[in-house]
């Protein structure tokens, strides 16, 4: 009966047996084995553990007065008391000679700190008297100290990202990201019956608002493109009857990097069949509330709402930044007798008008390059996209497509808002620089002529060597 009931729920798009299912609990209890050769983490020890023999693993944060080693792992700090006995001199020498950030395993006994030596850190009431130590890795001299208050340039942080990630702030950001994603999956799959579907990252060039990364194939003259978003695939999944789709999707856009942009990023991609705008808004409000960290101020709903028509009329874009009162004003009368061609063409269109953001003395704030950029934008004429690029999607939409709608939530931006990070690079493990480069691995890199031959690509090497190398 249990399996029959579960099967019916799956057929209706709901999740299967819950986590507290009896069979699942039995299996998990059988798998509840120790996965590490440490008994505790550094940051979890408390006065309740006094007298217990423990094994800790972690990094040497610093040595203090040849009496203490402050040991660190992802959970926090622990003070290790170095024994001063004659028969423990080898242990003392080993610990006192270690450079910071060396990796050690310590066995010892938890004890209370002497009166007056406590502090306010979570483990500030206890210390561990070392009985044995194993040096797992001696650290070389590092380019910077692993301390949050030590200022580092962003380029240095990117170059040595594996060291930068040891900081407590970056550890917090990445672990919060993991918790956030887990809660989002739980809400979408277990509460609302969504299906997590992975879509391809090798696709074809399609019309969009940003340039796409091109990937060569072994067929002469033919290329893949990395998708800007899974937009077409999620619509095709609705045609296929998936009904409720979501994905933590990797997206790629070949454009300049900014504090809130990266050439590759993650979005919570969602699509639903038989839904209206109110349903999508309600889903997102619930998703944000459900996944919002409990230690942060709660999120109030409903979110502020503005129609597309009003947004375009007042701001000229469908995603206005309403923090600033910079609404568009109709200035058609000012250019009524203009000889500027593109303005004249706009006014001659049925219902045509000229709108602008009016800034007092704004012209003096524009630099020469800004004027040239504006002129070039005005001259640019965008041709019609080739409809054959979307033929597969158009055919699918004529094959019994249900009414559907969706949304995509930028995970990196969302998390940077939660933690108050100035850039989304602070919530991504291995981000790219402003130029889209990986300063740690030096990507993108050159490829030899022999390797390029199989892709039927020729590179002007003299030009490359003269201008880049």
Coordinates of C-alpha atoms in Angstrom, one line a residue:
X1 CA 0.0 0.0 0.0
X2 CA 2.9 2.4 0.8
X3 CA 4.4 1.8 -2.6
X4 CA 1.1 2.2 -4.4
X5 CA 0.4 5.5 -2.6
X6 CA 3.9 6.8 -3.4
X7 CA 3.5 5.8 -7.0
X8 CA 0.3 7.8 -7.2
X9 CA 2.0 10.9 -5.7
X10 CA 4.9 10.6 -8.3
X11 CA 2.4 10.4 -11.1
X12 CA 0.7 13.6 -9.9
X13 CA 4.1 15.4 -9.8
X14 CA 4.5 15.3 -6.1
X15 CA 7.6 14.1 -4.2
X16 CA 8.1 10.5 -3.2
X17 CA 8.5 9.1 0.3
X18 CA 9.5 11.8 2.8
X19 CA 12.9 11.9 4.6
X20 CA 11.3 10.5 7.8
X21 CA 10.1 7.3 6.0
X22 CA 10.8 4.3 8.2
X23 CA 12.7 2.3 5.6
X24 CA 14.8 5.4 4.8
X25 CA 15.6 5.9 8.5
X26 CA 16.8 2.3 8.8
X27 CA 19.1 2.6 5.7
X28 CA 20.5 5.9 7.0
X29 CA 21.2 4.5 10.4
X30 CA 23.2 1.6 8.8
X31 CA 25.2 4.2 6.9
X32 CA 25.9 6.4 9.9
X33 CA 29.6 5.7 10.0
X34 CA 32.6 7.9 10.9
X35 CA 33.9 9.5 7.7
X36 CA 36.9 11.3 9.2
X37 CA 39.9 10.4 11.4
X38 CA 39.1 13.3 13.7
X39 CA 36.7 13.0 16.6
X40 CA 35.6 16.6 16.7
X41 CA 35.9 19.8 14.8
X42 CA 37.9 22.7 16.3
X43 CA 34.9 25.0 16.8
X44 CA 32.5 22.6 18.4
X45 CA 34.2 21.9 21.7
X46 CA 32.5 23.3 24.8
X47 CA 32.8 23.0 28.6
X48 CA 30.5 19.9 28.4
X49 CA 33.4 18.1 26.7
X50 CA 35.9 18.6 29.6
X51 CA 37.8 15.4 30.3
X52 CA 37.1 13.9 26.9
X53 CA 40.0 12.7 24.7
X54 CA 39.6 14.2 21.3
X55 CA 41.4 14.2 17.9
X56 CA 41.4 17.5 16.0
X57 CA 42.6 18.2 12.5
X58 CA 43.2 21.6 11.0
X59 CA 45.6 24.5 10.2
X60 CA 48.0 26.3 12.5
X61 CA 46.5 29.8 12.8
X62 CA 49.4 31.1 14.9
X63 CA 51.7 30.3 17.8
X64 CA 51.5 32.2 21.1
X65 CA 54.4 32.5 23.5
X66 CA 55.6 29.0 22.7
X67 CA 52.8 27.9 25.1
X68 CA 49.7 27.7 22.8
X69 CA 48.9 26.8 19.2
X70 CA 45.7 28.3 17.9
X71 CA 44.3 25.7 15.5
X72 CA 41.6 26.4 12.9
X73 CA 39.2 24.5 10.7
X74 CA 36.0 25.4 8.9
X75 CA 34.0 25.4 12.2
X76 CA 36.2 27.8 14.2
X77 CA 39.3 28.0 16.5
X78 CA 40.6 25.8 19.3
X79 CA 43.4 26.6 21.6
X80 CA 46.0 23.8 21.9
X81 CA 48.1 23.8 25.1
X82 CA 51.7 22.8 24.4
X83 CA 53.0 20.5 27.2
X84 CA 56.1 21.8 28.9
X85 CA 57.2 18.5 30.4
X86 CA 60.7 17.2 29.7
X87 CA 59.4 14.0 28.2
X88 CA 57.3 16.0 25.8
X89 CA 60.1 18.2 24.4
X90 CA 59.9 16.6 21.0
X91 CA 56.2 17.5 20.7
X92 CA 56.9 21.0 21.8
X93 CA 59.7 21.4 19.3
X94 CA 57.6 20.1 16.5
X95 CA 54.7 22.5 17.2
X96 CA 56.9 25.6 17.9
X97 CA 58.8 25.2 14.7
X98 CA 55.8 24.9 12.4
X99 CA 55.1 27.8 10.0
X100 CA 51.5 29.2 10.1
X101 CA 49.0 27.4 7.9
X102 CA 50.7 24.0 8.3
X103 CA 48.3 21.2 8.7
X104 CA 48.3 19.0 11.8
X105 CA 46.4 16.4 13.7
X106 CA 46.4 16.7 17.5
X107 CA 45.3 14.2 20.1
X108 CA 44.6 15.5 23.6
X109 CA 42.3 16.0 26.5
X110 CA 39.8 18.9 26.8
X111 CA 40.1 21.0 30.0
X112 CA 38.8 24.3 31.3
X113 CA 41.0 27.3 30.8
X114 CA 42.4 28.8 34.1
X115 CA 40.4 31.6 35.6
X116 CA 40.9 34.9 33.9
X117 CA 42.1 33.3 30.6
X118 CA 38.7 32.8 29.1
X119 CA 37.5 34.9 26.2
X120 CA 34.3 35.5 24.3
X121 CA 35.0 33.2 21.3
X122 CA 32.7 30.1 21.1
X123 CA 35.5 27.8 22.4
X124 CA 36.9 30.5 24.8
X125 CA 36.2 28.5 27.9
X126 CA 38.2 25.4 27.1
X127 CA 41.6 24.3 25.7
X128 CA 43.1 21.0 24.6
X129 CA 46.2 19.7 26.3
X130 CA 48.2 18.1 23.5
X131 CA 49.3 14.5 24.1
X132 CA 50.5 13.7 20.5
X133 CA 50.8 15.6 17.2
X134 CA 51.1 14.5 13.6
X135 CA 52.3 16.9 11.0
X136 CA 50.3 16.3 7.9
X137 CA 51.7 19.1 5.7
X138 CA 54.3 21.8 6.3
X139 CA 53.2 25.1 4.7
X140 CA 55.5 27.2 2.5
X141 CA 55.7 31.0 2.9
X142 CA 52.4 32.4 1.8
X143 CA 51.8 35.7 -0.1
X144 CA 49.5 36.9 2.6
X145 CA 48.2 36.0 6.1
X146 CA 44.9 34.1 6.4
X147 CA 43.2 36.7 8.6
X148 CA 40.0 38.6 7.8
X149 CA 41.5 42.0 9.0
X150 CA 44.5 41.7 6.7
X151 CA 43.8 43.8 3.6
X152 CA 44.5 42.1 0.2
X153 CA 44.1 43.4 -3.3
X154 CA 41.3 41.7 -5.2
X155 CA 43.8 40.6 -7.9
X156 CA 46.0 38.9 -5.2
X157 CA 42.9 37.2 -3.8
X158 CA 41.9 35.9 -7.2
X159 CA 45.5 34.7 -7.9
X160 CA 45.6 32.7 -4.7
X161 CA 41.9 31.9 -4.4
X162 CA 42.5 28.6 -2.6
X163 CA 44.1 30.6 0.2
X164 CA 41.5 33.4 0.1
X165 CA 38.8 30.8 0.6
X166 CA 40.2 29.8 4.0
X167 CA 39.1 33.2 5.5
X168 CA 36.1 33.0 7.8
X169 CA 34.0 35.3 5.7
X170 CA 34.5 33.3 2.5
X171 CA 33.8 30.1 4.4
X172 CA 30.6 31.6 5.7
X173 CA 29.6 32.8 2.3
X174 CA 30.1 29.5 0.6
X175 CA 28.4 27.5 3.3
X176 CA 25.5 29.8 3.4
X177 CA 25.2 29.4 -0.4
X178 CA 25.1 25.6 0.1
X179 CA 22.3 25.9 2.7
X180 CA 20.4 28.4 0.6
X181 CA 20.5 26.0 -2.4
X182 CA 19.4 23.1 -0.3
X183 CA 16.4 25.0 1.1
X184 CA 15.5 26.1 -2.4
X185 CA 15.5 22.5 -3.7
X186 CA 13.5 21.4 -0.7
X187 CA 10.9 24.1 -1.3
X188 CA 10.6 23.5 -5.0
X189 CA 10.7 19.7 -5.1
X190 CA 9.2 18.7 -1.8
X191 CA 6.6 21.4 -1.3
X192 CA 5.6 22.2 -4.9
X193 CA 6.5 19.1 -6.9
X194 CA 9.0 20.6 -9.3
X195 CA 11.3 18.4 -11.3
X196 CA 15.0 19.1 -11.4
X197 CA 16.1 18.7 -15.1
X198 CA 19.6 19.3 -16.4
X199 CA 19.7 21.0 -19.8
X200 CA 22.6 21.1 -22.3
X201 CA 25.5 23.6 -22.1
X202 CA 26.5 22.9 -25.7
X203 CA 23.8 24.5 -27.9
X204 CA 23.5 26.7 -31.0
X205 CA 23.7 30.4 -31.4
X206 CA 20.3 32.0 -30.7
X207 CA 19.0 35.6 -30.6
X208 CA 19.5 37.2 -27.2
X209 CA 20.6 40.3 -25.4
X210 CA 24.3 39.3 -24.9
X211 CA 27.1 37.8 -26.9
X212 CA 27.5 34.1 -26.6
X213 CA 30.7 32.1 -26.1
X214 CA 31.5 30.1 -29.2
X215 CA 32.8 26.5 -28.9
X216 CA 34.4 24.9 -32.0
X217 CA 33.4 21.5 -33.2
X218 CA 35.3 19.0 -35.3
X219 CA 33.1 19.7 -38.3
X220 CA 34.6 22.5 -40.5
X221 CA 32.9 25.8 -40.0
X222 CA 30.4 24.6 -37.5
X223 CA 30.3 25.8 -33.9
X224 CA 28.4 25.3 -30.7
X225 CA 27.4 28.2 -28.4
X226 CA 27.2 28.2 -24.6
X227 CA 23.6 29.2 -23.7
X228 CA 22.9 32.6 -22.1
X229 CA 20.1 30.8 -20.2
X230 CA 18.1 27.6 -20.6
X231 CA 15.1 29.6 -21.8
X232 CA 14.4 27.5 -24.9
X233 CA 14.9 24.2 -23.1
X234 CA 12.6 25.0 -20.3
X235 CA 9.8 26.0 -22.8
X236 CA 10.4 22.7 -24.6
X237 CA 10.1 20.9 -21.3
X238 CA 6.7 22.4 -20.8
X239 CA 5.7 21.2 -24.3
X240 CA 7.0 17.8 -23.3
X241 CA 4.6 17.8 -20.3
X242 CA 7.1 18.1 -17.4
X243 CA 4.7 20.6 -15.9
X244 CA 7.0 22.1 -13.3
X245 CA 10.7 22.4 -14.0
X246 CA 13.6 24.0 -12.2
X247 CA 17.3 23.9 -12.4
X248 CA 20.4 25.5 -10.8
X249 CA 21.6 26.5 -14.2
X250 CA 25.0 27.5 -15.3
X251 CA 24.7 30.4 -17.8
X252 CA 27.3 32.1 -20.0
X253 CA 27.5 35.6 -21.4
X254 CA 30.5 37.0 -23.3
X255 CA 30.4 40.5 -21.8
X256 CA 32.4 42.6 -19.6
X257 CA 32.6 41.7 -15.9
X258 CA 31.2 44.1 -13.4
X259 CA 30.6 43.8 -9.6
X260 CA 27.2 42.2 -10.3
X261 CA 28.2 40.3 -13.5
X262 CA 30.3 37.3 -14.4
X263 CA 30.9 35.6 -17.7
X264 CA 29.6 32.4 -16.1
X265 CA 27.0 32.5 -13.4
X266 CA 24.2 30.5 -11.7
X267 CA 20.5 31.2 -11.9
X268 CA 17.6 29.4 -10.2
X269 CA 15.7 28.7 -13.5
X270 CA 12.0 28.0 -13.1
X271 CA 9.1 27.3 -15.6
X272 CA 5.5 26.2 -14.9
X273 CA 2.6 25.1 -17.0
X274 CA -1.0 26.3 -16.5
X275 CA 0.1 29.3 -14.4
X276 CA -0.5 33.1 -14.5
X277 CA 1.7 36.0 -13.3
X278 CA 0.1 35.9 -9.8
X279 CA 1.1 32.3 -9.4
X280 CA 4.7 32.9 -10.4
X281 CA 4.9 35.9 -8.0
X282 CA 3.5 33.8 -5.2
X283 CA 5.9 31.0 -5.9
X284 CA 9.0 33.4 -5.8
X285 CA 7.8 35.2 -2.7
X286 CA 7.4 31.8 -0.9
X287 CA 10.8 30.6 -2.2
X288 CA 12.6 33.6 -1.0
X289 CA 10.9 33.5 2.4
X290 CA 11.5 29.7 2.8
X291 CA 15.2 29.9 1.9
X292 CA 16.0 33.2 3.7
X293 CA 18.6 32.7 6.5
X294 CA 16.9 32.6 9.9
X295 CA 19.6 34.9 11.4
X296 CA 18.7 37.7 9.0
X297 CA 15.7 40.1 9.3
X298 CA 12.6 38.4 7.9
X299 CA 11.4 39.1 4.4
X300 CA 8.0 40.8 4.1
X301 CA 5.5 40.0 1.4
X302 CA 3.9 40.7 -1.0
X303 CA 6.8 42.2 -2.9
X304 CA 6.3 45.7 -4.6
X305 CA 4.8 45.2 -8.0
X306 CA 4.7 47.4 -11.1
X307 CA 3.2 46.6 -14.5
X308 CA 5.3 46.3 -17.6
X309 CA 3.5 49.2 -19.2
X310 CA 4.1 51.6 -16.3
X311 CA 7.8 50.5 -16.1
X312 CA 8.4 51.2 -19.7
X313 CA 6.5 54.5 -19.6
X314 CA 8.2 55.8 -16.5
X315 CA 11.7 54.3 -16.7
X316 CA 12.1 53.0 -20.3
X317 CA 13.2 49.5 -19.1
X318 CA 11.3 46.5 -17.7
X319 CA 13.6 46.2 -14.6
X320 CA 13.9 49.8 -13.2
X321 CA 15.9 50.6 -10.2
X322 CA 13.2 52.3 -8.2
X323 CA 15.6 53.5 -5.5
X324 CA 16.3 56.5 -7.6
X325 CA 13.6 59.0 -8.7
X326 CA 14.9 59.1 -12.3
X327 CA 11.7 58.8 -14.4
X328 CA 11.5 59.6 -18.1
X329 CA 10.0 62.8 -19.3
X330 CA 8.5 63.5 -22.7
X331 CA 10.7 66.1 -24.4
X332 CA 9.2 65.7 -27.9
X333 CA 8.2 69.4 -28.1
X334 CA 11.9 70.4 -27.6
X335 CA 12.8 68.6 -30.8
X336 CA 9.7 69.4 -32.8
X337 CA 11.7 71.1 -35.6
X338 CA 14.9 69.0 -35.2
X339 CA 17.1 68.1 -38.2
X340 CA 18.7 65.2 -36.4
X341 CA 17.6 62.2 -38.5
X342 CA 17.0 59.5 -35.9
X343 CA 15.0 61.9 -33.7
X344 CA 13.0 63.1 -36.7
X345 CA 12.3 59.4 -37.7
X346 CA 11.1 58.7 -34.1
X347 CA 8.7 61.7 -34.1
X348 CA 7.3 60.8 -37.6
X349 CA 6.3 57.3 -36.3
X350 CA 2.6 56.9 -35.3
X351 CA 2.5 57.7 -31.6
X352 CA 6.2 58.4 -31.7
X353 CA 7.8 60.5 -29.0
X354 CA 11.2 61.4 -27.5
X355 CA 11.7 60.6 -23.8
X356 CA 14.8 61.2 -21.6
X357 CA 16.0 61.4 -18.1
X358 CA 16.4 65.1 -17.4
X359 CA 19.5 65.9 -15.3
X360 CA 20.2 69.6 -14.5
X361 CA 23.5 70.5 -16.2
X362 CA 23.9 66.9 -17.2
X363 CA 25.9 67.6 -20.3
X364 CA 28.9 68.7 -18.3
X365 CA 29.0 65.2 -16.6
X366 CA 29.5 63.5 -20.0
X367 CA 33.0 62.8 -21.2
X368 CA 34.0 62.8 -24.9
X369 CA 33.9 59.1 -25.1
X370 CA 30.3 59.1 -23.7
X371 CA 29.2 61.4 -26.4
X372 CA 30.7 59.2 -29.1
X373 CA 29.1 56.1 -27.6
X374 CA 25.7 57.8 -27.6
X375 CA 26.2 58.8 -31.3
X376 CA 27.3 55.3 -32.3
X377 CA 24.3 53.8 -30.5
X378 CA 22.0 56.1 -32.3
X379 CA 23.5 55.2 -35.7
X380 CA 23.3 51.4 -35.1
X381 CA 20.5 49.7 -36.9
X382 CA 19.7 46.2 -35.7
X383 CA 18.7 43.8 -38.5
X384 CA 16.0 41.2 -38.1
X385 CA 17.2 37.9 -36.7
X386 CA 17.1 34.8 -38.9
X387 CA 13.8 33.0 -38.0
X388 CA 15.5 29.6 -38.8
X389 CA 17.5 30.0 -35.6
X390 CA 14.3 29.4 -33.6
X391 CA 12.6 26.9 -36.0
X392 CA 12.8 24.0 -33.5
X393 CA 11.1 26.1 -30.8
X394 CA 8.5 27.5 -33.1
X395 CA 7.6 24.0 -34.3
X396 CA 7.4 22.8 -30.7
X397 CA 5.0 25.7 -29.7
X398 CA 2.7 24.6 -32.5
X399 CA 2.6 21.0 -31.2
X400 CA 0.2 21.4 -28.4
X401 CA 2.1 23.7 -26.0
X402 CA 0.3 24.4 -22.8
X403 CA 0.1 28.0 -21.4
X404 CA 3.3 28.4 -19.4
X405 CA 5.4 31.0 -17.6
X406 CA 8.6 31.2 -15.6
X407 CA 11.3 33.3 -14.0
X408 CA 15.0 33.1 -13.3
X409 CA 16.5 34.2 -10.0
X410 CA 20.2 35.2 -10.1
X411 CA 21.6 33.1 -7.3
X412 CA 24.9 35.0 -7.1
X413 CA 23.3 38.4 -6.9
X414 CA 20.7 37.1 -4.5
X415 CA 23.3 35.8 -2.1
X416 CA 25.5 38.9 -2.4
X417 CA 22.5 40.9 -1.2
X418 CA 22.0 38.6 1.8
X419 CA 25.6 38.8 3.0
X420 CA 26.1 42.4 2.0
X421 CA 29.0 41.6 -0.3
X422 CA 30.2 44.5 -2.6
X423 CA 30.6 42.1 -5.5
X424 CA 29.2 38.7 -6.6
X425 CA 32.8 37.5 -6.8
X426 CA 32.7 37.2 -3.0
X427 CA 30.0 34.6 -3.1
X428 CA 31.4 32.5 -6.0
X429 CA 34.2 30.0 -5.2
X430 CA 36.3 30.6 -8.3
X431 CA 35.1 33.8 -10.1
X432 CA 36.7 35.6 -13.1
X433 CA 38.3 39.0 -13.0
X434 CA 37.0 42.2 -14.5
X435 CA 38.5 41.1 -17.9
X436 CA 36.9 37.7 -17.6
X437 CA 40.2 36.0 -16.8
X438 CA 41.0 33.3 -14.2
X439 CA 44.0 34.8 -12.5
X440 CA 44.8 31.6 -10.7
X441 CA 45.0 29.2 -13.7
X442 CA 45.7 32.0 -16.3
X443 CA 42.7 31.0 -18.4
X444 CA 41.9 31.7 -21.2
X445 CA 45.1 30.1 -22.5
X446 CA 46.7 29.7 -25.9
X447 CA 46.2 26.5 -27.9
X448 CA 48.9 25.1 -30.2
X449 CA 48.5 25.1 -34.0
X450 CA 48.4 21.3 -34.0
X451 CA 45.5 21.3 -31.5
X452 CA 43.6 23.8 -33.6
X453 CA 43.9 21.8 -36.8
X454 CA 41.4 19.2 -35.6
X455 CA 38.9 22.1 -35.2
X456 CA 39.7 23.6 -38.6
X457 CA 40.7 26.9 -37.0
X458 CA 43.6 29.1 -38.1
X459 CA 45.0 31.8 -35.9
X460 CA 47.1 34.8 -37.0
X461 CA 50.1 34.0 -34.7
X462 CA 52.4 36.9 -35.7
X463 CA 49.5 39.3 -34.8
X464 CA 48.9 37.5 -31.5
X465 CA 52.6 37.5 -30.6
X466 CA 53.0 41.2 -31.5
X467 CA 49.9 42.5 -29.7
X468 CA 49.3 40.1 -26.8
X469 CA 52.4 38.0 -25.9

